[in-house]
Amino acid sequence: MADPRPIIFSGIQPTGRKHLGNFIGAIRQYVEGQDRGDPALYCVVDLHSISVPYDPADLRERVLDTAAILLAAGLDPERCIFFRQSDVREHTELTWLLSAVTSHGDLDRMTQFKEKVGKARELASAALFYYPVLMAADVLAYRATEVPVGDDQRQHVELMREIARRFNARFGETLVVPELVVPEVGARIMDLQEPETKMSTTGGTEQGTVLVLDDEKAIRKKVGSAVTDSGHEVRAAADKPGVTNLIDILAVARGTGRAEVEADFDGVGYGDFKRAVADGVVELLGPVRERYEELRPDEAALEATLAAGAEKARAIAALTIAEVRARMGFGC
Ligand code: AQP
């Protein structure tokens, strides 16, 4: 018998500043997954964004920005379940229930928490510390089998797998242990100015971060000034992080692999190579920006899309929560 189709779940934070790393590492995987998944669920994770200082009035706007970016990138609400996390209250209930099988030590080991708080650990919100439990609830509520994410989420997915295993061992087989899915090329797109650090919404350089909504001029400027090295070979190597990053970006834009890009640019200087990368990124993101401009003004339509998705999501999550509650000894 053929394998059943996967249940796919992934979440993305609400900001209008989605970058090329988010697009390559996550968003294009979402679009690919919507015909494979049964269902594929994608969620704007607004509850996660309260883990750092934020402006409530701004939050709703950023959710709509993000929703419009994802729809512009190719998400089709007819082929996937697309919704806002806070509309499905089951996520917060399951977070609390799963905390029974999550240890303080588990959360204390999360490198993303350590990187984000730096030395200001005592001032960090409890929500930031708890973020991986909410992320586990997001996925486990749908008994997802696949979680498409970028490489930076590897540790969080490992933890949710462990939480599911522990729950099943303690309360009986209930939750599905999901598989991490990271893209073969582009799982970690690096900052163009600091290619040793990942391209990031909060931590990167302005010039080294290509935004999905950047216009052609901005894209060409940022890619044109990307840091390379003192050599001249277009070759992926550990000691050539800048060039390797550009090779990955072009490979994704052209739908090929590293080897094909290296072969195409054998003997070509960095200047021409960067121009080709800029062309590729403009082709990749240009249509998304144009479609975004059309979709973003119609807030009522965006809200209606998210509300319809939430209703479908809730129907699935409610079944899981009911079973989890029963297993844990709560009334129905
Ligand atoms: N540089 C990256 N390369 C590949 N994938 C990436 N992702 C993030 N950065 C890269 C993936 O994008 C998805 C959505 O991420 P998010 O918006 O939920 O936030 P994040 O993972 O915390 O990364 P950001 O966007 O850079 O935000 P900050 O600055 O807050 O860390 C995820 O699947 C992520 O793996």
mmCIF file of C-alpha atoms and ligand atoms in Angstrom:
data_model
loop_
_atom_site.group_PDB
_atom_site.id
_atom_site.type_symbol
_atom_site.label_atom_id
_atom_site.label_comp_id
_atom_site.label_asym_id
_atom_site.label_seq_id
_atom_site.Cartn_x
_atom_site.Cartn_y
_atom_site.Cartn_z
ATOM 1 C CA MET A 1 0.000 0.000 0.000
ATOM 2 C CA ALA A 2 1.261 3.488 -0.826
ATOM 3 C CA ASP A 3 2.354 5.680 2.107
ATOM 4 C CA PRO A 4 -0.464 7.929 3.340
ATOM 5 C CA ARG A 5 -0.052 11.572 2.398
ATOM 6 C CA PRO A 6 1.767 13.602 5.052
ATOM 7 C CA ILE A 7 0.092 16.008 7.423
ATOM 8 C CA ILE A 8 2.215 19.141 7.134
ATOM 9 C CA PHE A 9 2.345 21.973 9.663
ATOM 10 C CA SER A 10 4.518 25.065 9.870
ATOM 11 C CA GLY A 11 4.290 28.500 11.446
ATOM 12 C CA ILE A 12 5.767 31.877 10.623
ATOM 13 C CA GLN A 13 6.064 35.002 12.764
ATOM 14 C CA PRO A 14 4.059 38.080 11.840
ATOM 15 C CA THR A 15 6.288 40.798 10.467
ATOM 16 C CA GLY A 16 6.238 42.767 7.220
ATOM 17 C CA ARG A 17 9.977 42.238 7.120
ATOM 18 C CA LYS A 18 10.023 38.666 5.853
ATOM 19 C CA HIS A 19 13.437 38.096 4.300
ATOM 20 C CA LEU A 20 15.042 35.946 1.634
ATOM 21 C CA GLY A 21 16.037 33.392 4.303
ATOM 22 C CA ASN A 22 12.397 32.956 5.365
ATOM 23 C CA PHE A 23 11.386 32.708 1.721
ATOM 24 C CA ILE A 24 13.970 30.106 0.727
ATOM 25 C CA GLY A 25 14.078 28.141 3.993
ATOM 26 C CA ALA A 26 10.366 28.066 4.677
ATOM 27 C CA ILE A 27 7.849 29.823 2.414
ATOM 28 C CA ARG A 28 8.761 28.027 -0.818
ATOM 29 C CA GLN A 29 8.546 24.704 1.050
ATOM 30 C CA TYR A 30 5.036 25.672 2.198
ATOM 31 C CA VAL A 31 3.947 26.272 -1.377
ATOM 32 C CA GLU A 32 5.460 22.967 -2.504
ATOM 33 C CA GLY A 33 3.770 21.141 0.380
ATOM 34 C CA GLN A 34 0.221 22.262 -0.214
ATOM 35 C CA ASP A 35 -0.432 19.640 -2.894
ATOM 36 C CA ARG A 36 1.425 16.888 -1.035
ATOM 37 C CA GLY A 37 -0.100 17.523 2.366
ATOM 38 C CA ASP A 38 -3.419 16.109 3.483
ATOM 39 C CA PRO A 39 -3.883 18.577 4.914
ATOM 40 C CA ALA A 40 -1.059 21.142 4.819
ATOM 41 C CA LEU A 41 -1.559 23.687 7.601
ATOM 42 C CA TYR A 42 0.248 27.028 7.733
ATOM 43 C CA CYS A 43 -0.139 29.466 10.542
ATOM 44 C CA VAL A 44 0.836 33.060 11.292
ATOM 45 C CA VAL A 45 2.089 32.619 14.830
ATOM 46 C CA ASP A 46 1.022 35.860 16.475
ATOM 47 C CA LEU A 47 1.016 34.354 19.985
ATOM 48 C CA HIS A 48 4.753 33.811 19.614
ATOM 49 C CA SER A 49 5.360 37.473 18.928
ATOM 50 C CA ILE A 50 4.341 38.574 22.429
ATOM 51 C CA SER A 51 7.487 36.879 23.752
ATOM 52 C CA VAL A 52 9.421 40.064 22.913
ATOM 53 C CA PRO A 53 8.346 43.708 23.379
ATOM 54 C CA TYR A 54 5.652 44.594 20.836
ATOM 55 C CA ASP A 55 2.953 47.133 20.025
ATOM 56 C CA PRO A 56 -0.604 45.680 20.168
ATOM 57 C CA ALA A 57 -1.923 48.077 17.510
ATOM 58 C CA ASP A 58 0.919 47.062 15.224
ATOM 59 C CA LEU A 59 0.449 43.319 15.707
ATOM 60 C CA ARG A 60 -2.755 43.052 13.686
ATOM 61 C CA GLU A 61 -1.171 44.994 10.820
ATOM 62 C CA ARG A 62 1.869 42.716 10.783
ATOM 63 C CA VAL A 63 -0.341 39.619 10.746
ATOM 64 C CA LEU A 64 -2.064 40.978 7.649
ATOM 65 C CA ASP A 65 1.296 41.867 6.040
ATOM 66 C CA THR A 66 2.489 38.320 6.598
ATOM 67 C CA ALA A 67 -0.752 36.776 5.389
ATOM 68 C CA ALA A 68 -0.546 38.851 2.193
ATOM 69 C CA ILE A 69 3.098 37.865 1.641
ATOM 70 C CA LEU A 70 2.302 34.154 1.964
ATOM 71 C CA LEU A 71 -0.708 34.347 -0.330
ATOM 72 C CA ALA A 72 1.353 36.379 -2.817
ATOM 73 C CA ALA A 73 4.053 33.702 -2.680
ATOM 74 C CA GLY A 74 1.525 31.086 -3.776
ATOM 75 C CA LEU A 75 -0.383 29.759 -0.774
ATOM 76 C CA ASP A 76 -3.862 28.886 -1.945
ATOM 77 C CA PRO A 77 -6.521 28.612 0.812
ATOM 78 C CA GLU A 78 -8.333 26.068 -1.364
ATOM 79 C CA ARG A 79 -5.324 23.743 -1.229
ATOM 80 C CA CYS A 80 -4.127 24.331 2.343
ATOM 81 C CA ILE A 81 -5.415 25.459 5.737
ATOM 82 C CA PHE A 82 -4.060 28.933 6.351
ATOM 83 C CA PHE A 83 -4.887 30.683 9.627
ATOM 84 C CA ARG A 84 -3.865 32.924 12.530
ATOM 85 C CA GLN A 85 -2.624 31.077 15.608
ATOM 86 C CA SER A 86 -4.496 33.152 18.204
ATOM 87 C CA ASP A 87 -7.824 32.358 16.478
ATOM 88 C CA VAL A 88 -7.459 28.716 17.537
ATOM 89 C CA ARG A 89 -7.414 28.704 21.337
ATOM 90 C CA GLU A 90 -6.605 25.011 21.448
ATOM 91 C CA HIS A 91 -2.942 25.973 20.902
ATOM 92 C CA THR A 92 -2.738 27.712 24.259
ATOM 93 C CA GLU A 93 -4.549 24.971 26.134
ATOM 94 C CA LEU A 94 -2.306 22.283 24.689
ATOM 95 C CA THR A 95 0.764 24.355 25.598
ATOM 96 C CA TRP A 96 -0.165 24.110 29.260
ATOM 97 C CA LEU A 97 -0.983 20.419 29.066
ATOM 98 C CA LEU A 98 2.332 19.633 27.355
ATOM 99 C CA SER A 99 4.254 21.506 30.028
ATOM 100 C CA ALA A 100 3.600 18.440 32.235
ATOM 101 C CA VAL A 101 6.081 16.483 30.100
ATOM 102 C CA THR A 102 8.558 19.309 29.425
ATOM 103 C CA SER A 103 11.354 19.955 31.883
ATOM 104 C CA HIS A 104 12.904 23.247 32.830
ATOM 105 C CA GLY A 105 16.233 21.747 31.751
ATOM 106 C CA ASP A 106 14.895 21.073 28.231
ATOM 107 C CA LEU A 107 14.005 24.727 27.795
ATOM 108 C CA ASP A 108 17.229 25.888 29.395
ATOM 109 C CA ARG A 109 19.220 24.119 26.664
ATOM 110 C CA MET A 110 17.538 25.925 23.760
ATOM 111 C CA THR A 111 20.236 27.854 21.928
ATOM 112 C CA GLN A 112 17.800 30.261 20.273
ATOM 113 C CA PHE A 113 16.670 31.448 23.717
ATOM 114 C CA LYS A 114 20.267 31.908 24.826
ATOM 115 C CA GLU A 115 21.171 33.789 21.644
ATOM 116 C CA LYS A 116 18.118 36.037 21.859
ATOM 117 C CA VAL A 117 18.475 37.005 25.525
ATOM 118 C CA GLY A 118 22.267 37.318 25.617
ATOM 119 C CA LYS A 119 23.266 38.660 28.994
ATOM 120 C CA ALA A 120 19.793 40.050 29.817
ATOM 121 C CA ARG A 121 18.487 36.634 30.878
ATOM 122 C CA GLU A 122 16.769 37.869 34.053
ATOM 123 C CA LEU A 123 14.770 40.415 32.047
ATOM 124 C CA ALA A 124 13.628 38.018 29.298
ATOM 125 C CA SER A 125 9.911 37.239 29.348
ATOM 126 C CA ALA A 126 8.749 33.846 30.574
ATOM 127 C CA ALA A 127 6.982 33.642 27.197
ATOM 128 C CA LEU A 128 10.320 33.666 25.381
ATOM 129 C CA PHE A 129 11.547 30.828 27.591
ATOM 130 C CA TYR A 130 8.295 28.932 26.981
ATOM 131 C CA TYR A 131 8.241 29.541 23.227
ATOM 132 C CA PRO A 132 9.319 25.958 22.290
ATOM 133 C CA VAL A 133 6.373 24.445 24.235
ATOM 134 C CA LEU A 134 3.912 26.629 22.320
ATOM 135 C CA MET A 135 5.677 25.606 19.106
ATOM 136 C CA ALA A 136 5.312 21.947 20.099
ATOM 137 C CA ALA A 137 1.597 22.490 20.761
ATOM 138 C CA ASP A 138 1.206 24.187 17.347
ATOM 139 C CA VAL A 139 2.435 21.082 15.567
ATOM 140 C CA LEU A 140 1.220 18.288 17.852
ATOM 141 C CA ALA A 141 -2.349 19.662 17.898
ATOM 142 C CA TYR A 142 -2.684 18.572 14.262
ATOM 143 C CA ARG A 143 -0.811 15.264 14.583
ATOM 144 C CA ALA A 144 1.435 16.624 11.850
ATOM 145 C CA THR A 145 3.921 14.193 10.338
ATOM 146 C CA GLU A 146 6.155 16.810 8.660
ATOM 147 C CA VAL A 147 7.410 20.184 9.842
ATOM 148 C CA PRO A 148 9.049 22.200 7.043
ATOM 149 C CA VAL A 149 11.376 24.791 8.593
ATOM 150 C CA GLY A 150 14.794 26.377 8.160
ATOM 151 C CA ASP A 151 17.833 24.947 9.903
ATOM 152 C CA ASP A 152 17.548 27.381 12.861
ATOM 153 C CA GLN A 153 14.428 25.512 14.046
ATOM 154 C CA ARG A 154 16.121 22.092 14.173
ATOM 155 C CA GLN A 155 16.520 22.073 17.963
ATOM 156 C CA HIS A 156 12.925 23.174 18.585
ATOM 157 C CA VAL A 157 11.625 20.358 16.372
ATOM 158 C CA GLU A 158 13.861 17.852 18.185
ATOM 159 C CA LEU A 159 12.318 19.003 21.467
ATOM 160 C CA MET A 160 8.728 18.695 20.207
ATOM 161 C CA ARG A 161 9.526 15.158 19.059
ATOM 162 C CA GLU A 162 10.778 14.371 22.549
ATOM 163 C CA ILE A 163 7.683 15.963 24.134
ATOM 164 C CA ALA A 164 5.414 13.800 21.948
ATOM 165 C CA ARG A 165 7.372 10.639 22.839
ATOM 166 C CA ARG A 166 7.241 11.442 26.561
ATOM 167 C CA PHE A 167 3.530 12.188 26.450
ATOM 168 C CA ASN A 168 2.840 8.867 24.737
ATOM 169 C CA ALA A 169 5.048 6.968 27.196
ATOM 170 C CA ARG A 170 3.381 8.609 30.200
ATOM 171 C CA PHE A 171 -0.283 8.744 29.105
ATOM 172 C CA GLY A 172 -0.595 6.231 26.269
ATOM 173 C CA GLU A 173 -0.175 6.465 22.471
ATOM 174 C CA THR A 174 -1.890 9.740 21.532
ATOM 175 C CA LEU A 175 0.445 12.161 19.765
ATOM 176 C CA VAL A 176 2.352 11.792 16.501
ATOM 177 C CA VAL A 177 6.131 12.274 16.515
ATOM 178 C CA PRO A 178 6.712 14.639 13.559
ATOM 179 C CA GLU A 179 9.647 14.634 11.139
ATOM 180 C CA LEU A 180 11.808 17.690 10.567
ATOM 181 C CA VAL A 181 11.969 18.715 6.904
ATOM 182 C CA VAL A 182 14.699 21.192 5.929
ATOM 183 C CA PRO A 183 15.442 22.038 2.290
ATOM 184 C CA GLU A 184 18.532 20.421 0.733
ATOM 185 C CA VAL A 185 19.807 23.784 -0.477
ATOM 186 C CA GLY A 186 19.063 26.999 1.387
ATOM 187 C CA ALA A 187 18.212 25.669 4.855
ATOM 188 C CA ARG A 188 20.351 28.471 6.305
ATOM 189 C CA ILE A 189 20.673 31.588 4.178
ATOM 190 C CA MET A 190 23.364 33.839 5.583
ATOM 191 C CA ASP A 191 23.510 37.617 6.020
ATOM 192 C CA LEU A 192 25.071 39.096 2.858
ATOM 193 C CA GLN A 193 27.328 41.402 4.887
ATOM 194 C CA GLU A 194 28.181 38.941 7.653
ATOM 195 C CA PRO A 195 28.064 35.517 5.991
ATOM 196 C CA GLU A 196 29.013 33.745 9.218
ATOM 197 C CA THR A 197 25.632 34.664 10.746
ATOM 198 C CA LYS A 198 22.197 33.723 9.443
ATOM 199 C CA MET A 199 20.021 36.227 7.648
ATOM 200 C CA SER A 200 17.590 37.318 10.339
ATOM 201 C CA THR A 201 14.691 39.653 11.058
ATOM 202 C CA THR A 202 16.103 40.972 14.309
ATOM 203 C CA GLY A 203 19.815 40.254 14.452
ATOM 204 C CA GLY A 204 21.216 40.887 10.974
ATOM 205 C CA THR A 205 22.601 43.886 9.117
ATOM 206 C CA GLU A 206 20.225 46.127 7.135
ATOM 207 C CA GLN A 207 22.325 45.925 3.973
ATOM 208 C CA GLY A 208 22.874 42.186 4.317
ATOM 209 C CA THR A 209 19.173 41.331 4.638
ATOM 210 C CA VAL A 210 17.148 41.098 1.414
ATOM 211 C CA LEU A 211 13.475 41.582 2.203
ATOM 212 C CA VAL A 212 10.770 39.794 0.228
ATOM 213 C CA LEU A 213 9.195 43.227 -0.357
ATOM 214 C CA ASP A 214 12.404 44.984 -1.455
ATOM 215 C CA ASP A 215 12.177 46.592 -4.889
ATOM 216 C CA GLU A 216 14.540 45.693 -7.715
ATOM 217 C CA LYS A 217 16.892 48.590 -7.004
ATOM 218 C CA ALA A 218 17.297 47.618 -3.342
ATOM 219 C CA ILE A 219 17.847 43.948 -4.231
ATOM 220 C CA ARG A 220 20.548 44.802 -6.783
ATOM 221 C CA LYS A 221 22.273 47.122 -4.301
ATOM 222 C CA LYS A 222 22.282 44.573 -1.492
ATOM 223 C CA VAL A 223 23.417 41.636 -3.632
ATOM 224 C CA GLY A 224 25.959 43.820 -5.451
ATOM 225 C CA SER A 225 27.597 44.791 -2.164
ATOM 226 C CA ALA A 226 27.541 41.249 -0.689
ATOM 227 C CA VAL A 227 30.784 40.268 1.041
ATOM 228 C CA THR A 228 32.754 37.636 -0.902
ATOM 229 C CA ASP A 229 36.485 36.981 -0.360
ATOM 230 C CA SER A 230 39.873 37.874 -1.805
ATOM 231 C CA GLY A 231 39.791 34.909 -4.228
ATOM 232 C CA HIS A 232 38.110 34.717 -7.617
ATOM 233 C CA GLU A 233 36.656 31.214 -7.819
ATOM 234 C CA VAL A 234 32.883 30.656 -7.699
ATOM 235 C CA ARG A 235 33.142 27.533 -5.538
ATOM 236 C CA ALA A 236 31.291 26.423 -2.384
ATOM 237 C CA ALA A 237 33.704 25.831 0.492
ATOM 238 C CA ALA A 238 33.800 26.242 4.265
ATOM 239 C CA ASP A 239 36.393 29.018 3.980
ATOM 240 C CA LYS A 240 34.263 30.866 1.394
ATOM 241 C CA PRO A 241 31.006 31.529 3.321
ATOM 242 C CA GLY A 242 30.002 34.612 1.321
ATOM 243 C CA VAL A 243 30.421 32.956 -2.085
ATOM 244 C CA THR A 244 28.837 29.704 -0.852
ATOM 245 C CA ASN A 245 25.780 31.644 0.335
ATOM 246 C CA LEU A 246 25.412 33.362 -3.057
ATOM 247 C CA ILE A 247 25.774 30.000 -4.827
ATOM 248 C CA ASP A 248 22.954 28.582 -2.684
ATOM 249 C CA ILE A 249 20.724 31.581 -3.371
ATOM 250 C CA LEU A 250 21.262 31.311 -7.128
ATOM 251 C CA ALA A 251 20.807 27.530 -7.076
ATOM 252 C CA VAL A 252 17.394 27.979 -5.440
ATOM 253 C CA ALA A 253 16.416 30.830 -7.764
ATOM 254 C CA ARG A 254 17.295 28.681 -10.799
ATOM 255 C CA GLY A 255 15.924 25.461 -9.342
ATOM 256 C CA THR A 256 19.294 23.681 -9.699
ATOM 257 C CA GLY A 257 22.026 22.504 -7.324
ATOM 258 C CA ARG A 258 25.359 23.933 -6.183
ATOM 259 C CA ALA A 259 27.343 21.906 -8.735
ATOM 260 C CA GLU A 260 25.407 23.341 -11.698
ATOM 261 C CA VAL A 261 25.972 26.910 -10.484
ATOM 262 C CA GLU A 262 29.690 26.225 -9.956
ATOM 263 C CA ALA A 263 29.956 24.749 -13.466
ATOM 264 C CA ASP A 264 28.081 27.673 -15.050
ATOM 265 C CA PHE A 265 30.345 30.230 -13.397
ATOM 266 C CA ASP A 266 33.652 28.432 -13.810
ATOM 267 C CA GLY A 267 36.217 31.124 -14.707
ATOM 268 C CA VAL A 268 33.680 33.959 -14.311
ATOM 269 C CA GLY A 269 34.571 36.876 -11.998
ATOM 270 C CA TYR A 270 32.657 37.764 -8.833
ATOM 271 C CA GLY A 271 31.169 40.910 -10.433
ATOM 272 C CA ASP A 272 29.345 38.990 -13.178
ATOM 273 C CA PHE A 273 28.414 36.242 -10.725
ATOM 274 C CA LYS A 274 26.795 38.734 -8.346
ATOM 275 C CA ARG A 275 24.868 40.306 -11.231
ATOM 276 C CA ALA A 276 23.479 36.862 -12.083
ATOM 277 C CA VAL A 277 22.524 36.298 -8.422
ATOM 278 C CA ALA A 278 20.760 39.670 -8.340
ATOM 279 C CA ASP A 279 18.879 38.752 -11.553
ATOM 280 C CA GLY A 280 17.838 35.463 -9.965
ATOM 281 C CA VAL A 281 16.601 37.095 -6.761
ATOM 282 C CA VAL A 282 14.706 39.786 -8.678
ATOM 283 C CA GLU A 283 12.993 37.061 -10.718
ATOM 284 C CA LEU A 284 12.206 35.073 -7.588
ATOM 285 C CA LEU A 285 10.810 37.920 -5.474
ATOM 286 C CA GLY A 286 9.551 40.463 -8.053
ATOM 287 C CA PRO A 287 6.247 38.669 -8.778
ATOM 288 C CA VAL A 288 5.654 38.144 -5.035
ATOM 289 C CA ARG A 289 6.012 41.873 -4.360
ATOM 290 C CA GLU A 290 3.666 42.761 -7.232
ATOM 291 C CA ARG A 291 0.997 40.336 -6.065
ATOM 292 C CA TYR A 292 1.422 41.566 -2.473
ATOM 293 C CA GLU A 293 0.637 45.123 -3.596
ATOM 294 C CA GLU A 294 -2.640 43.834 -5.038
ATOM 295 C CA LEU A 295 -3.640 41.721 -2.021
ATOM 296 C CA ARG A 296 -2.564 43.799 0.970
ATOM 297 C CA PRO A 297 -5.108 46.665 0.671
ATOM 298 C CA ASP A 298 -8.115 44.312 0.953
ATOM 299 C CA GLU A 299 -7.980 43.719 4.694
ATOM 300 C CA ALA A 300 -11.514 42.337 4.840
ATOM 301 C CA ALA A 301 -10.598 39.619 2.332
ATOM 302 C CA LEU A 302 -7.421 38.749 4.271
ATOM 303 C CA GLU A 303 -9.377 38.557 7.535
ATOM 304 C CA ALA A 304 -12.016 36.368 5.888
ATOM 305 C CA THR A 305 -9.342 33.994 4.554
ATOM 306 C CA LEU A 306 -7.743 33.675 7.988
ATOM 307 C CA ALA A 307 -11.107 33.179 9.706
ATOM 308 C CA ALA A 308 -12.141 30.420 7.284
ATOM 309 C CA GLY A 309 -8.784 28.702 7.826
ATOM 310 C CA ALA A 310 -9.122 28.968 11.617
ATOM 311 C CA GLU A 311 -12.471 27.221 11.515
ATOM 312 C CA LYS A 312 -11.008 24.253 9.637
ATOM 313 C CA ALA A 313 -7.935 24.182 11.896
ATOM 314 C CA ARG A 314 -10.040 24.299 15.070
ATOM 315 C CA ALA A 315 -12.072 21.295 13.975
ATOM 316 C CA ILE A 316 -8.878 19.201 13.779
ATOM 317 C CA ALA A 317 -7.143 20.577 16.890
ATOM 318 C CA ALA A 318 -10.269 20.141 19.041
ATOM 319 C CA LEU A 319 -10.245 16.377 18.420
ATOM 320 C CA THR A 320 -6.614 16.065 19.539
ATOM 321 C CA ILE A 321 -7.167 18.211 22.633
ATOM 322 C CA ALA A 322 -10.223 16.171 23.615
ATOM 323 C CA GLU A 323 -8.135 12.998 23.479
ATOM 324 C CA VAL A 324 -5.216 14.594 25.328
ATOM 325 C CA ARG A 325 -7.562 15.835 28.067
ATOM 326 C CA ALA A 326 -9.151 12.413 28.438
ATOM 327 C CA ARG A 327 -5.750 10.688 28.604
ATOM 328 C CA MET A 328 -4.613 13.145 31.268
ATOM 329 C CA GLY A 329 -7.646 12.564 33.442
ATOM 330 C CA PHE A 330 -9.650 15.731 32.830
ATOM 331 C CA GLY A 331 -13.403 15.846 32.266
ATOM 332 C CA CYS A 332 -14.668 16.453 28.756
HETATM 333 N N1 AQP B 1 18.366 32.650 7.374
HETATM 334 C C1 AQP B 1 17.455 31.705 7.183
HETATM 335 N N2 AQP B 1 17.633 30.752 6.242
HETATM 336 C C2 AQP B 1 16.695 29.777 6.031
HETATM 337 N N3 AQP B 1 15.528 29.715 6.735
HETATM 338 C C3 AQP B 1 15.309 30.651 7.678
HETATM 339 N N4 AQP B 1 14.285 30.876 8.528
HETATM 340 C C4 AQP B 1 14.548 31.956 9.297
HETATM 341 N N5 AQP B 1 15.748 32.468 8.953
HETATM 342 C C5 AQP B 1 16.245 31.680 7.964
HETATM 343 C C6 AQP B 1 13.062 30.056 8.583
HETATM 344 O O1 AQP B 1 11.953 30.886 8.306
HETATM 345 C C7 AQP B 1 10.807 30.363 8.963
HETATM 346 C C8 AQP B 1 10.004 31.447 9.591
HETATM 347 O O2 AQP B 1 10.798 32.084 10.540
HETATM 348 P P1 AQP B 1 10.146 33.047 11.618
HETATM 349 O O3 AQP B 1 9.612 34.237 10.959
HETATM 350 O O4 AQP B 1 9.153 32.286 12.384
HETATM 351 O O5 AQP B 1 11.356 33.489 12.550
HETATM 352 P P2 AQP B 1 12.771 32.887 12.975
HETATM 353 O O6 AQP B 1 12.925 31.450 12.669
HETATM 354 O O7 AQP B 1 12.982 33.271 14.393
HETATM 355 O O8 AQP B 1 13.819 33.638 12.057
HETATM 356 P P3 AQP B 1 13.898 35.157 11.661
HETATM 357 O O9 AQP B 1 12.819 35.430 10.652
HETATM 358 O O10 AQP B 1 15.228 35.528 11.195
HETATM 359 O O11 AQP B 1 13.553 35.936 12.988
HETATM 360 P P4 AQP B 1 14.481 36.297 14.245
HETATM 361 O O12 AQP B 1 15.375 37.432 13.861
HETATM 362 O O13 AQP B 1 13.463 36.686 15.273
HETATM 363 O O14 AQP B 1 15.261 35.052 14.614
HETATM 364 C C9 AQP B 1 11.304 29.310 9.963
HETATM 365 O O15 AQP B 1 10.997 28.028 9.452
HETATM 366 C C10 AQP B 1 12.788 29.522 9.976
HETATM 367 O O16 AQP B 1 13.491 28.305 10.198
#
